[in-house]
PDB file of C-alpha atoms in Angstrom:
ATOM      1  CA  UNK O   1     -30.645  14.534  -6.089  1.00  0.00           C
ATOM      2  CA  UNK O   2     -31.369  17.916  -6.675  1.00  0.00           C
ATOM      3  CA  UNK O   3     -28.339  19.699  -7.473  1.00  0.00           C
ATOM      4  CA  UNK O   4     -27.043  17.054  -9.824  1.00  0.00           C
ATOM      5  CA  UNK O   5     -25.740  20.128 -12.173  1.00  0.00           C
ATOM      6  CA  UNK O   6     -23.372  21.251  -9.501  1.00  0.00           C
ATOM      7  CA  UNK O   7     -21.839  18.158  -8.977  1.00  0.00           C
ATOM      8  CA  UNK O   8     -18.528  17.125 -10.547  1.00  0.00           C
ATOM      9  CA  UNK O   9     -18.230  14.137 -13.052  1.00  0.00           C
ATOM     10  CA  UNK O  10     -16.433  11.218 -12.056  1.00  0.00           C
ATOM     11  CA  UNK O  11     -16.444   9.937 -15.811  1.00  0.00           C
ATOM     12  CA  UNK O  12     -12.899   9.164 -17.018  1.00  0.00           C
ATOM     13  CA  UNK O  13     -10.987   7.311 -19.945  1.00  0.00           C
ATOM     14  CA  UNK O  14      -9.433   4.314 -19.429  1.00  0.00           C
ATOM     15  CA  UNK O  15      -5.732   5.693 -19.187  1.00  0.00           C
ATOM     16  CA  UNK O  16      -6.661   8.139 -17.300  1.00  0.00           C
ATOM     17  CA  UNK O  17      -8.575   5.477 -14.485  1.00  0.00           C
ATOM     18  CA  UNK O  18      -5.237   3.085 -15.112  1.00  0.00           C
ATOM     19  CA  UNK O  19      -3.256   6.827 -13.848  1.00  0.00           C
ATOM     20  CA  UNK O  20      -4.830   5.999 -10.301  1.00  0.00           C
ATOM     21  CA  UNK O  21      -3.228   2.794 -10.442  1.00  0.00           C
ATOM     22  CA  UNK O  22       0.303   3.193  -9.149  1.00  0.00           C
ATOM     23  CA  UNK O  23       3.182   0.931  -9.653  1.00  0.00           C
ATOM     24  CA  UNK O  24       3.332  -1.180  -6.159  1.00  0.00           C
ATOM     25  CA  UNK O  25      -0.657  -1.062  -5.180  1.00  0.00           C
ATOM     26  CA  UNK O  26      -2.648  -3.655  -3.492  1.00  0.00           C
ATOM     27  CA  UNK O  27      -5.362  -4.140  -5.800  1.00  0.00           C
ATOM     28  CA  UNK O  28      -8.762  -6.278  -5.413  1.00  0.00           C
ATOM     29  CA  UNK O  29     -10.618  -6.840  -9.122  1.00  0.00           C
ATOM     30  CA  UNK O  30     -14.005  -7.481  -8.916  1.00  0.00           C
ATOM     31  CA  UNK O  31     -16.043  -9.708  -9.996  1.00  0.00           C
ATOM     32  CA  UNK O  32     -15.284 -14.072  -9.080  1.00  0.00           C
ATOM     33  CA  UNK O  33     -13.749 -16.682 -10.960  1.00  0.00           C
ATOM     34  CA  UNK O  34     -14.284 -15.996 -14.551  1.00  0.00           C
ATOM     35  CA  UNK O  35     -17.240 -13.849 -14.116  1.00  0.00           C
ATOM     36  CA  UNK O  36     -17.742  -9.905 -14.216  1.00  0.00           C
ATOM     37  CA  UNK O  37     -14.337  -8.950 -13.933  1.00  0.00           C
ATOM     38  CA  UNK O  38     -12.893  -5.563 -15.050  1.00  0.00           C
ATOM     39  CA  UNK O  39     -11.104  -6.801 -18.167  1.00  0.00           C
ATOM     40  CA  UNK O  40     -10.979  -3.183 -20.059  1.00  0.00           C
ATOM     41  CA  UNK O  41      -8.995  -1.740 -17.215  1.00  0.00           C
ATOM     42  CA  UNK O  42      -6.889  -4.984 -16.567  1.00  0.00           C
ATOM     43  CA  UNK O  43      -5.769  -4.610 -19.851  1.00  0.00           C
ATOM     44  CA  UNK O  44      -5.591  -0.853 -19.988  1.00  0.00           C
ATOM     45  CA  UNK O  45      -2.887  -1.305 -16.783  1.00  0.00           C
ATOM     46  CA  UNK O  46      -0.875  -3.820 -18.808  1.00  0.00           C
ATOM     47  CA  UNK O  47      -1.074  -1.867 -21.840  1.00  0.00           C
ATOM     48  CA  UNK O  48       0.618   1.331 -19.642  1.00  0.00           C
ATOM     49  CA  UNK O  49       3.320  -1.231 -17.892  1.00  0.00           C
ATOM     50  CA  UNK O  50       2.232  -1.271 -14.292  1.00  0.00           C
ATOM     51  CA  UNK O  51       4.412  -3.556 -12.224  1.00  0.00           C
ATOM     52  CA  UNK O  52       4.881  -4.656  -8.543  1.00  0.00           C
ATOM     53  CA  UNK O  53       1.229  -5.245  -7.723  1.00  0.00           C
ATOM     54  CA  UNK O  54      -0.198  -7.031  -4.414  1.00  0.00           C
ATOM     55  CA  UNK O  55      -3.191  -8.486  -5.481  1.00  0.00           C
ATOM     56  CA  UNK O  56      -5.811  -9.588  -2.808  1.00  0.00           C
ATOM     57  CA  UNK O  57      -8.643 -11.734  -3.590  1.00  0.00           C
ATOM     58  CA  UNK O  58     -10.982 -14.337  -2.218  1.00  0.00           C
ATOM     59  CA  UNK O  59     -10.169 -16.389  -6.020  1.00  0.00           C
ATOM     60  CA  UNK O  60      -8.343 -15.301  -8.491  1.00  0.00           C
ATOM     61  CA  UNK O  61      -9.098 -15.918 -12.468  1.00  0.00           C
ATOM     62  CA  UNK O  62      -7.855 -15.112 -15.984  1.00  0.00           C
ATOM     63  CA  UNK O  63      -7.412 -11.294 -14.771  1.00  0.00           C
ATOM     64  CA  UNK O  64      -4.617 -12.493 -12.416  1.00  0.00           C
ATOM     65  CA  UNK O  65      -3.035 -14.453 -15.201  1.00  0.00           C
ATOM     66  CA  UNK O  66      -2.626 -12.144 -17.503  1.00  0.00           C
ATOM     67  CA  UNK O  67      -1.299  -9.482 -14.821  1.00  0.00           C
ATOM     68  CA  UNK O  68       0.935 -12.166 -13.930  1.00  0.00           C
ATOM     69  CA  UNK O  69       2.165 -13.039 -17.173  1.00  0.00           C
ATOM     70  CA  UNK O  70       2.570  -9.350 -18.249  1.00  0.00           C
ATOM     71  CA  UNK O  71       5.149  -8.928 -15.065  1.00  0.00           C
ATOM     72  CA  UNK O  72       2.188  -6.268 -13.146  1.00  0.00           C
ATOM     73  CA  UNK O  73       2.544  -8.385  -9.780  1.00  0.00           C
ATOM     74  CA  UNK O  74       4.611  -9.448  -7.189  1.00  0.00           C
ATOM     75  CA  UNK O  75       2.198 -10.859  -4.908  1.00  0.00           C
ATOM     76  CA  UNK O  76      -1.119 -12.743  -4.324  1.00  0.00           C
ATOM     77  CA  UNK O  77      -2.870 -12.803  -1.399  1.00  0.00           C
ATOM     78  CA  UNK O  78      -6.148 -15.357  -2.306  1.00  0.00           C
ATOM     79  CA  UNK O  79      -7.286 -19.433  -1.795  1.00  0.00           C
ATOM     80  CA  UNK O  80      -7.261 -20.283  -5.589  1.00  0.00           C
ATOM     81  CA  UNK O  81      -5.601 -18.731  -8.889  1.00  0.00           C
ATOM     82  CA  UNK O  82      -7.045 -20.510 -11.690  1.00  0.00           C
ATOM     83  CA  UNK O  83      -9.462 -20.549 -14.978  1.00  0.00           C
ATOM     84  CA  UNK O  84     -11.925 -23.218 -13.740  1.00  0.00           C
ATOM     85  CA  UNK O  85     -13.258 -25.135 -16.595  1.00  0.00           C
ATOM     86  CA  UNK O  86     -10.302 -24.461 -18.717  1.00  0.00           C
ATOM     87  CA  UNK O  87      -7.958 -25.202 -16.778  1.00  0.00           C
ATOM     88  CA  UNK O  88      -4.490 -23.959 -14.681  1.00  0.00           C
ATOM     89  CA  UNK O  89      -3.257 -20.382 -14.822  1.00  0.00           C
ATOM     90  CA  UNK O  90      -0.224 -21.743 -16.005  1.00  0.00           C
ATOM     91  CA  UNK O  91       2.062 -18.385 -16.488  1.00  0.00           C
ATOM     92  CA  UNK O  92       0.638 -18.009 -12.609  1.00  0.00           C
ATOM     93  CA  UNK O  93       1.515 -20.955 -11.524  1.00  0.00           C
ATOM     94  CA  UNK O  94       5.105 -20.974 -13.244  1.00  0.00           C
ATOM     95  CA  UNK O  95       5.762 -17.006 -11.671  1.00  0.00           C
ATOM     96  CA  UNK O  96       4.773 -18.718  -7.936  1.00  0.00           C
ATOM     97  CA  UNK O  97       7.394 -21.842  -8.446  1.00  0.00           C
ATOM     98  CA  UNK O  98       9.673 -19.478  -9.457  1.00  0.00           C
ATOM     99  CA  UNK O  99       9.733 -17.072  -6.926  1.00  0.00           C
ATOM    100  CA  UNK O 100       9.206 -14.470  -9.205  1.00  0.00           C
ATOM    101  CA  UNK O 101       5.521 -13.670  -7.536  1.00  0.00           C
ATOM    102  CA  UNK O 102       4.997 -14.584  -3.909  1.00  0.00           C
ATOM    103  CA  UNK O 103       1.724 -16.162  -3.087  1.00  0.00           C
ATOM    104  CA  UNK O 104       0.048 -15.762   0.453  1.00  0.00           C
ATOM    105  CA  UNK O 105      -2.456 -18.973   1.144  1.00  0.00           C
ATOM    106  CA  UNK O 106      -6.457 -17.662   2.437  1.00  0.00           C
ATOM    107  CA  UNK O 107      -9.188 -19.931   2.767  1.00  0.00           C
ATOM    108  CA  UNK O 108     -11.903 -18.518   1.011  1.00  0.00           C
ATOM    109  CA  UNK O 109     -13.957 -17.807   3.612  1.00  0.00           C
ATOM    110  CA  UNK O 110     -11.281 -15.816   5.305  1.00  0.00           C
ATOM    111  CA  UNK O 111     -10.821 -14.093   2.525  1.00  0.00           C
ATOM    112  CA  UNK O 112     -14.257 -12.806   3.007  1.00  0.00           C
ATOM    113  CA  UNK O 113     -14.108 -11.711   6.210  1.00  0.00           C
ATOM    114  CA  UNK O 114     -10.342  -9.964   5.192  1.00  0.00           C
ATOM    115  CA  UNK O 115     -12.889  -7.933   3.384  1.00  0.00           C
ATOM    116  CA  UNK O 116     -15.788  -7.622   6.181  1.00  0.00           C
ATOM    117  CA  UNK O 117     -12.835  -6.538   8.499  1.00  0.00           C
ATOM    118  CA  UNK O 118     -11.426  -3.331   6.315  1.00  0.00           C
ATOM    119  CA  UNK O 119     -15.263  -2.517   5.703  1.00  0.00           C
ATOM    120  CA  UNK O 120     -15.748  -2.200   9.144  1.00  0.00           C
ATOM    121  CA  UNK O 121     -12.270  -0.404  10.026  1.00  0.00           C
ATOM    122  CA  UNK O 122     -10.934  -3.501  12.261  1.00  0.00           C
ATOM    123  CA  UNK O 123      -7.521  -3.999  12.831  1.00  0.00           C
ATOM    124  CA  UNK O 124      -8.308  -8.122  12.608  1.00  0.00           C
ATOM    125  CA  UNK O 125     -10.871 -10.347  12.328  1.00  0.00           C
ATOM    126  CA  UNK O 126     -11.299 -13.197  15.201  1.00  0.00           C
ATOM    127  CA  UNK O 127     -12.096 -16.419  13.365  1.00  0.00           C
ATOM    128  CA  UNK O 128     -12.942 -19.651  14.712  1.00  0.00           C
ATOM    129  CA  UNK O 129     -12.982 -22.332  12.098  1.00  0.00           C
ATOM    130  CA  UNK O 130      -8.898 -22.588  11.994  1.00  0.00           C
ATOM    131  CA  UNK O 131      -8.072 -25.727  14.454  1.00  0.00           C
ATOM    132  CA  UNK O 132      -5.796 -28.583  12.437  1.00  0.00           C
ATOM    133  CA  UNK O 133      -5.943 -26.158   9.255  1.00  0.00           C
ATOM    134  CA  UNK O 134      -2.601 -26.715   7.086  1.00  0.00           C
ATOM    135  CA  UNK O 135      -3.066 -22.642   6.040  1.00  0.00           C
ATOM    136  CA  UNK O 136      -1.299 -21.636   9.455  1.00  0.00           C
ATOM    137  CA  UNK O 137       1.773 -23.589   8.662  1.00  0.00           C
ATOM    138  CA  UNK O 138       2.202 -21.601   5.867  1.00  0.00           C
ATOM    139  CA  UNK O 139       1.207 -18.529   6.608  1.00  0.00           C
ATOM    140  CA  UNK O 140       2.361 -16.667   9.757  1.00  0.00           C
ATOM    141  CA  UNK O 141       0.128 -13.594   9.253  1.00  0.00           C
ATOM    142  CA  UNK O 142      -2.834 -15.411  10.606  1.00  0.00           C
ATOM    143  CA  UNK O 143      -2.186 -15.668  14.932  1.00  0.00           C
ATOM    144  CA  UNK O 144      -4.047 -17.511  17.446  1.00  0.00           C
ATOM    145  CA  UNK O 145      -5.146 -16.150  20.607  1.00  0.00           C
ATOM    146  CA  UNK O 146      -7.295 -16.702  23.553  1.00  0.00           C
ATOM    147  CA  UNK O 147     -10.662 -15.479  23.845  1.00  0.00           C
ATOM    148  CA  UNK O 148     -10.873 -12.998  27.004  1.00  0.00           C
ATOM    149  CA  UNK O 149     -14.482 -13.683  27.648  1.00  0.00           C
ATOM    150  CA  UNK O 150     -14.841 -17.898  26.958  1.00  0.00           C
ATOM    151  CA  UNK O 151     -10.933 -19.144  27.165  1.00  0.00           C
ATOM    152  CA  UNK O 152     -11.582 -20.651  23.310  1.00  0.00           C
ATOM    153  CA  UNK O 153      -8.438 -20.520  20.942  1.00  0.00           C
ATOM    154  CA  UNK O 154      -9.384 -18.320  18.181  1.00  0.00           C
ATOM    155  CA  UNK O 155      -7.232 -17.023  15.157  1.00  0.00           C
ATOM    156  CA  UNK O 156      -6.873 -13.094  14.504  1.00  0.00           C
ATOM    157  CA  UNK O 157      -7.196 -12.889  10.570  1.00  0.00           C
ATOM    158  CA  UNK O 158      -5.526  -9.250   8.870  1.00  0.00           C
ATOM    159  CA  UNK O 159      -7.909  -7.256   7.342  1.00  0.00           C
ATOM    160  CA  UNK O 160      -7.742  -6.931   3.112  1.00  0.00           C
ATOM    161  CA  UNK O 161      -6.971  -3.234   3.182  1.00  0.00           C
ATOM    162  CA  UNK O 162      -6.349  -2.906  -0.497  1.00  0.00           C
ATOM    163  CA  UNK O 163      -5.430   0.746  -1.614  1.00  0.00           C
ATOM    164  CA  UNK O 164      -7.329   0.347  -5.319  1.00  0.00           C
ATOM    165  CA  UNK O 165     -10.413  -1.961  -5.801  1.00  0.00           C
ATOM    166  CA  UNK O 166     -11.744  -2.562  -9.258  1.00  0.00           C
ATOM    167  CA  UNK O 167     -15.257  -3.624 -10.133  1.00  0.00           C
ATOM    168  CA  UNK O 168     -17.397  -3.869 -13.438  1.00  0.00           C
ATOM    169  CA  UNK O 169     -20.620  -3.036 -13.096  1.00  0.00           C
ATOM    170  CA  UNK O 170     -23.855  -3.292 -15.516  1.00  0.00           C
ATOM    171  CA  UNK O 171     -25.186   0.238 -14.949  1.00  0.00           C
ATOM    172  CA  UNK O 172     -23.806   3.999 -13.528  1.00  0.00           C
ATOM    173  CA  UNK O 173     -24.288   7.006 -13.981  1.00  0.00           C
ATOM    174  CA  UNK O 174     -21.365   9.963 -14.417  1.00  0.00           C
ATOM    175  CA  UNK O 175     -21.323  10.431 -11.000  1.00  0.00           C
ATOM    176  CA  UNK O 176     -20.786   6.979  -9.710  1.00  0.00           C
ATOM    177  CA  UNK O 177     -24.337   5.815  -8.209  1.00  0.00           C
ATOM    178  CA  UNK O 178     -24.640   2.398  -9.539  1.00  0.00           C
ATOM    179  CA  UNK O 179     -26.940  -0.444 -10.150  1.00  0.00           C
ATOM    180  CA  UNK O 180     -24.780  -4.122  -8.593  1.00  0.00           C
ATOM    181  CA  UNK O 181     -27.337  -6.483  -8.565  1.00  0.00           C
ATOM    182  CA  UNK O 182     -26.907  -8.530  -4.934  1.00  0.00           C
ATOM    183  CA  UNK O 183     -28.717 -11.926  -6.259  1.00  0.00           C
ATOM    184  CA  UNK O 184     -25.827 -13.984  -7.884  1.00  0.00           C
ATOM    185  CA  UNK O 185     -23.097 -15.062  -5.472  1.00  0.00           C
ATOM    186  CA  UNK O 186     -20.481 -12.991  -7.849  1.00  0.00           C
ATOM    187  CA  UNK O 187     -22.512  -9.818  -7.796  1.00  0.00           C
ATOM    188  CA  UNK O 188     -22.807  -9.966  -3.879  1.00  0.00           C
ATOM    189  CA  UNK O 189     -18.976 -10.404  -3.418  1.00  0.00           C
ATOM    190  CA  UNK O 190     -18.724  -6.715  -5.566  1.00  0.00           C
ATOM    191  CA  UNK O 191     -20.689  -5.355  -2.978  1.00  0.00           C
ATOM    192  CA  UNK O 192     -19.034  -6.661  -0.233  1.00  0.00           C
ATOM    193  CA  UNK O 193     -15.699  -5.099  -2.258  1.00  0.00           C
ATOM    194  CA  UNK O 194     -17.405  -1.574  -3.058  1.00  0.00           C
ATOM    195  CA  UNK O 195     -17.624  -1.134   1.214  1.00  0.00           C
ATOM    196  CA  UNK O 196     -14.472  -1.816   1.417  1.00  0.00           C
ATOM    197  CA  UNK O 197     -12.995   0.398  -0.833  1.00  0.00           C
ATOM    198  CA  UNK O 198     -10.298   3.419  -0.074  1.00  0.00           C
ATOM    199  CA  UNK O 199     -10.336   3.998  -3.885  1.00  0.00           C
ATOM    200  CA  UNK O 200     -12.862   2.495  -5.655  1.00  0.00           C
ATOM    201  CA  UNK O 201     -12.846   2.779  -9.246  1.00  0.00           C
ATOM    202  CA  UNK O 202     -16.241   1.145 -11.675  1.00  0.00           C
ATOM    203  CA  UNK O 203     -16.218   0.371 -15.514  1.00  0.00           C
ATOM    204  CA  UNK O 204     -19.585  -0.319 -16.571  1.00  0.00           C
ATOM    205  CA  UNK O 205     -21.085  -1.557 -19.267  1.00  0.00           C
ATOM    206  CA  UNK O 206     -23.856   1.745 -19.884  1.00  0.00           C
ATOM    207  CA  UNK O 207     -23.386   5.337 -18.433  1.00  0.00           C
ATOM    208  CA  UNK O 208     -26.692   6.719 -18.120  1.00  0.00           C
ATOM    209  CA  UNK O 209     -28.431  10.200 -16.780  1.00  0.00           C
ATOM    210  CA  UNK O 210     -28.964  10.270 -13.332  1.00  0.00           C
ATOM    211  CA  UNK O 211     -32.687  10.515 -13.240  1.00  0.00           C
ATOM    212  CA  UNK O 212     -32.964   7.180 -14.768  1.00  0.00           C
ATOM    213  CA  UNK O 213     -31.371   6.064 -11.479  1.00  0.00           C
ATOM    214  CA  UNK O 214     -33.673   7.955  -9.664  1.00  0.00           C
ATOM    215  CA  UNK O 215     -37.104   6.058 -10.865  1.00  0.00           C
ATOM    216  CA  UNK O 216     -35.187   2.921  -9.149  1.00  0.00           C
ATOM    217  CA  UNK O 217     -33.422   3.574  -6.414  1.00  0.00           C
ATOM    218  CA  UNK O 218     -33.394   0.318  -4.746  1.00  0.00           C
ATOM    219  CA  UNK O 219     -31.379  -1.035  -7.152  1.00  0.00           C
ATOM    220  CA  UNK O 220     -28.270   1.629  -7.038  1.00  0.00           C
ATOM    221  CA  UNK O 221     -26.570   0.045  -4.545  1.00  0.00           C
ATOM    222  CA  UNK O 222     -23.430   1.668  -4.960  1.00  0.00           C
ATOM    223  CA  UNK O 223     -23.876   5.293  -4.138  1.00  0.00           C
ATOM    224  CA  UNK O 224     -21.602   8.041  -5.600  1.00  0.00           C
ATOM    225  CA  UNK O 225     -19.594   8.801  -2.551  1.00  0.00           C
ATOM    226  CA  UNK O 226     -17.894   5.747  -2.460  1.00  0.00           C
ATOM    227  CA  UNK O 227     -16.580   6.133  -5.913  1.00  0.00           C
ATOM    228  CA  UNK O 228     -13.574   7.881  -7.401  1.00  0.00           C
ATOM    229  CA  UNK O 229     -14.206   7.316 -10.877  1.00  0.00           C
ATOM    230  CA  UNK O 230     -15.879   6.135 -13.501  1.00  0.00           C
ATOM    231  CA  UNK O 231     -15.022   4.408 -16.684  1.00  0.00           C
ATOM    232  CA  UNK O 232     -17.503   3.519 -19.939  1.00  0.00           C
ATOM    233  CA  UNK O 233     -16.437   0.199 -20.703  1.00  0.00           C
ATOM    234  CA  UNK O 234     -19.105  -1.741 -23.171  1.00  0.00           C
ATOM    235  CA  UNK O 235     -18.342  -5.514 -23.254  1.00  0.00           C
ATOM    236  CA  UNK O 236     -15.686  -4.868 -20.367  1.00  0.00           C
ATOM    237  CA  UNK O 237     -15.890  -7.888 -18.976  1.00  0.00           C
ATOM    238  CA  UNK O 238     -14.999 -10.166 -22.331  1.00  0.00           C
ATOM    239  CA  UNK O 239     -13.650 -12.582 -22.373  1.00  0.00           C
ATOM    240  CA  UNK O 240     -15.361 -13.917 -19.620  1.00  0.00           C
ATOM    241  CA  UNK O 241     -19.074 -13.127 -18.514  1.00  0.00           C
ATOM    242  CA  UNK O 242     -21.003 -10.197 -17.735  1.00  0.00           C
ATOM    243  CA  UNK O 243     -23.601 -11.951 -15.691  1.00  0.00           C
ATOM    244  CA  UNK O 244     -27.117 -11.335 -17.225  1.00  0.00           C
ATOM    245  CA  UNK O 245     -25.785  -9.456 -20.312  1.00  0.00           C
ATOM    246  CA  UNK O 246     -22.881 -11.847 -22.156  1.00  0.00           C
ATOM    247  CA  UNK O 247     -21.524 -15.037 -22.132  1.00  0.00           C
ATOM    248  CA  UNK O 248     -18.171 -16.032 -21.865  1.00  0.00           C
ATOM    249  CA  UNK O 249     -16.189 -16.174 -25.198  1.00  0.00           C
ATOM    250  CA  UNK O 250     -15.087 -19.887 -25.276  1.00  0.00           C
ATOM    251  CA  UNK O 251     -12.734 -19.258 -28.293  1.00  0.00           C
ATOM    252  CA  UNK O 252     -11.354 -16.418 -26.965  1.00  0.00           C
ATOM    253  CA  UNK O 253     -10.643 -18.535 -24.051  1.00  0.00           C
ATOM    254  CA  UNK O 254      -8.910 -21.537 -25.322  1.00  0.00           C
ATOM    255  CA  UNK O 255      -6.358 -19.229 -27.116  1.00  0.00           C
ATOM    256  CA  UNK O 256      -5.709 -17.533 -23.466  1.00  0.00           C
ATOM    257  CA  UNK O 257      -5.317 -21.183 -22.074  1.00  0.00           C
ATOM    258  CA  UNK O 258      -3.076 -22.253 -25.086  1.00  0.00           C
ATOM    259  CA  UNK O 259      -1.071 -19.301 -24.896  1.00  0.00           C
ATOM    260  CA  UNK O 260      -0.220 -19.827 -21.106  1.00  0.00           C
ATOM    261  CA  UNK O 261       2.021 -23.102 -22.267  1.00  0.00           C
ATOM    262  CA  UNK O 262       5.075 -20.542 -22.701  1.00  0.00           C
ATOM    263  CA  UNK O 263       6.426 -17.251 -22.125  1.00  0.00           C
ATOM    264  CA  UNK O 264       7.032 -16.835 -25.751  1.00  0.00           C
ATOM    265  CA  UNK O 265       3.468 -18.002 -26.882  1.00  0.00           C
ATOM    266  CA  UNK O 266       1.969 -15.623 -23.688  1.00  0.00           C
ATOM    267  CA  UNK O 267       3.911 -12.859 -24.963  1.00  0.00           C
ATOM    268  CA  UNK O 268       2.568 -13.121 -28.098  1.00  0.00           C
ATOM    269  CA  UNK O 269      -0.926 -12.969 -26.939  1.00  0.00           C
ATOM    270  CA  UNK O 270      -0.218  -9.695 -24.971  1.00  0.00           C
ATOM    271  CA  UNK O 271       1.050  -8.112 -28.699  1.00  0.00           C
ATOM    272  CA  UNK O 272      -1.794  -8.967 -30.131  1.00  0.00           C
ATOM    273  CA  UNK O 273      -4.892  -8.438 -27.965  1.00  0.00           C
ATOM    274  CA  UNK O 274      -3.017  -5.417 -26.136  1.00  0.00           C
ATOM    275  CA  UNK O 275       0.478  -4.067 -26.933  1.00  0.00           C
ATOM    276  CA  UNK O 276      -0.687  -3.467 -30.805  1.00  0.00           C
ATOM    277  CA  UNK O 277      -3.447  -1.958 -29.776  1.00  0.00           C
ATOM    278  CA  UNK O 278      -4.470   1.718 -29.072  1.00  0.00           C
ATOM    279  CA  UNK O 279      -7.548   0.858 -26.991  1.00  0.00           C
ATOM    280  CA  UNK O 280     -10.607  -0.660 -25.644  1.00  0.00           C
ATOM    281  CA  UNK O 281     -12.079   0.127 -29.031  1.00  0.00           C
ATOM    282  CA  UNK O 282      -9.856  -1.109 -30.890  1.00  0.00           C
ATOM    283  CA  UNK O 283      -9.646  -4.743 -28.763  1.00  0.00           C
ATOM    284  CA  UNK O 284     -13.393  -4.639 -29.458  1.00  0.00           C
ATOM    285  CA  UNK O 285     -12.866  -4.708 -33.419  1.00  0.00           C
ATOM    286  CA  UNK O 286     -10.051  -7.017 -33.187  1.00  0.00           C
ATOM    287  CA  UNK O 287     -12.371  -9.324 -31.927  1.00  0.00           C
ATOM    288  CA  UNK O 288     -15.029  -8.396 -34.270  1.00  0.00           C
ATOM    289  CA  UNK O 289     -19.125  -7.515 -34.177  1.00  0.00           C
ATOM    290  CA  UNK O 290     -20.823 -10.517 -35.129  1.00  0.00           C
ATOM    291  CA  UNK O 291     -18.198 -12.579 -32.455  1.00  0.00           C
ATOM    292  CA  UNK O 292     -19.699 -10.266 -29.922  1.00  0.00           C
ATOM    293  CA  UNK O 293     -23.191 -10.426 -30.666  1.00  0.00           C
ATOM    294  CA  UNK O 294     -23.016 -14.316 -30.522  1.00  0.00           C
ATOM    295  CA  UNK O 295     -21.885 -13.842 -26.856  1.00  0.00           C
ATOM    296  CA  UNK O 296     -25.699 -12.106 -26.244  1.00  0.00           C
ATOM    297  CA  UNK O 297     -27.504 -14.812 -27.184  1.00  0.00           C
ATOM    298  CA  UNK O 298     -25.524 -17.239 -25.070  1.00  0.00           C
ATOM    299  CA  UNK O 299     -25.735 -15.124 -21.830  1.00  0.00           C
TER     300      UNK O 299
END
């Protein structure tokens, strides 16, 4: 990395990565379940009314809720939508009986190898783990076929082929190398996601100089020219998890659970922890230093 003075910066504000977000995108968020997602920009996207959203994801957490229940998405394309330990995504769940948002069943694994498919540029995936599976009756995007070569039924599965992905990461630098570490199940699904990127776009947690990168580059596993931009995003992740930094903000988490009993009581949430607000910054004070700081020593 020589020239590192002639290259551009991919560093950008929050509004301004939320700009390459377009009303009507299929989207995949990083990060799995309630861990390392891309909370700063999730709420960023609410906070500049994005609507009609695909969303495609191997599970879905509290980032699809509140996307949901802010009227961002139309449709979901995953196996699960849910907040595991504390409970149903209930504003998710209501939007899907509805009919207001359209949800598209995936096994899990499938929803992998959506993924492994649009990394590698296929226009399916053969699968052969479908046989007696109740997902076909419901969705008629998945086909069977015969196998040329053995004469086995085998399922063609669509690729992911999301326009925007989303992933918080711990480390980057301006230009968009970053460190993902590969050794939690989470982390290696955001790798997985960064190959299979058209647009990829990181928040992290630091911004650092290059050359730091450079004394250890097996662990920048993201390299620059996959990325489009860059976002600082300290504590991006709350309130769940940054794996290895933060733990999740239990409190923080009840009152998202609570406030998913009603639209009025959701809607109030949304005023307070991102309609009042101007920014990341300022969701970061609302929730207060020593709150924070308590999260560190729980990671």
């Amino acid at each position: 990395m020589t020239n590192v003075s002639r290259r551009q910066s991919k560093l950008v504000s929050l509004p301004e990565a939320a700009a390459l977000v377009a009303d009507g995108t299929r989207i995949t968020i990083g990060g799995f379940s309630l861990n390392n997602r891309p909370m700063a920009l999730v709420r960023e996207l609410i906070r500049s009314r994005r609507s009609g959203f695909t969303v495609i994801e191997p599970v879905c957490g509290h980032e699809v809720e509140l996307l949901v229940g802010a009227g961002a998405v139309s449709r979901i394309e995953a196996s699960y939508v849910g907040l595991e330990r504390f409970g149903l995504a209930r504003r998710t769940r209501g939007a899907i009986e509805r009919g207001v948002v359209e949800m598209v069943d995936y096994g899990e694994v499938m929803m992998f190898d959506r993924f492994r498919a649009t990394e590698d540029n296929w226009s399916f995936l053969p699968v052969n783990y479908l046989a007696g599976n109740s997902i076909l009756e419901a969705n008629p995007s998945i086909r069977a076929f015969t196998c040329p070569l053995t004469g086995v039924q085998l399922h063609a599965v669509p690729p992911a082929d999301p326009d925007v992905t989303i992933i918080h990461v711990r480390v980057a630098d301006a230009f968009g190398n970053a460190i993902i570490d590969d050794h939690t199940f989470a982390q290696g699904l955001d790798l997985l996601l960064s190959r299979s990127a058209k647009t990829l776009i990181l928040t992290a947690e630091q911004v650092v100089p290059t050359e730091e990168l450079t004394r250890i580059p097996r662990r920048v596993q993201i390299p620059s020219f996959l990325v489009t931009a860059v976002v600082h995003a300290p504590w991006g992740a709350h309130p769940g998890p940054m794996l290895g930094m933060y733990g999740t903000d239990e409190n923080h988490f009840e009152r998202l659970v609570n406030a998913g009993e009603s639209e009025t009581s959701f809607s109030d949430y949304l005023d307070d922890f991102i309609f009042s607000l101007q920014d990341h910054s300022s969701y970061l004070a609302k929730i207060g230093e020593s709150s924070l700081a308590a999260l560190v020593d729980a990671s």
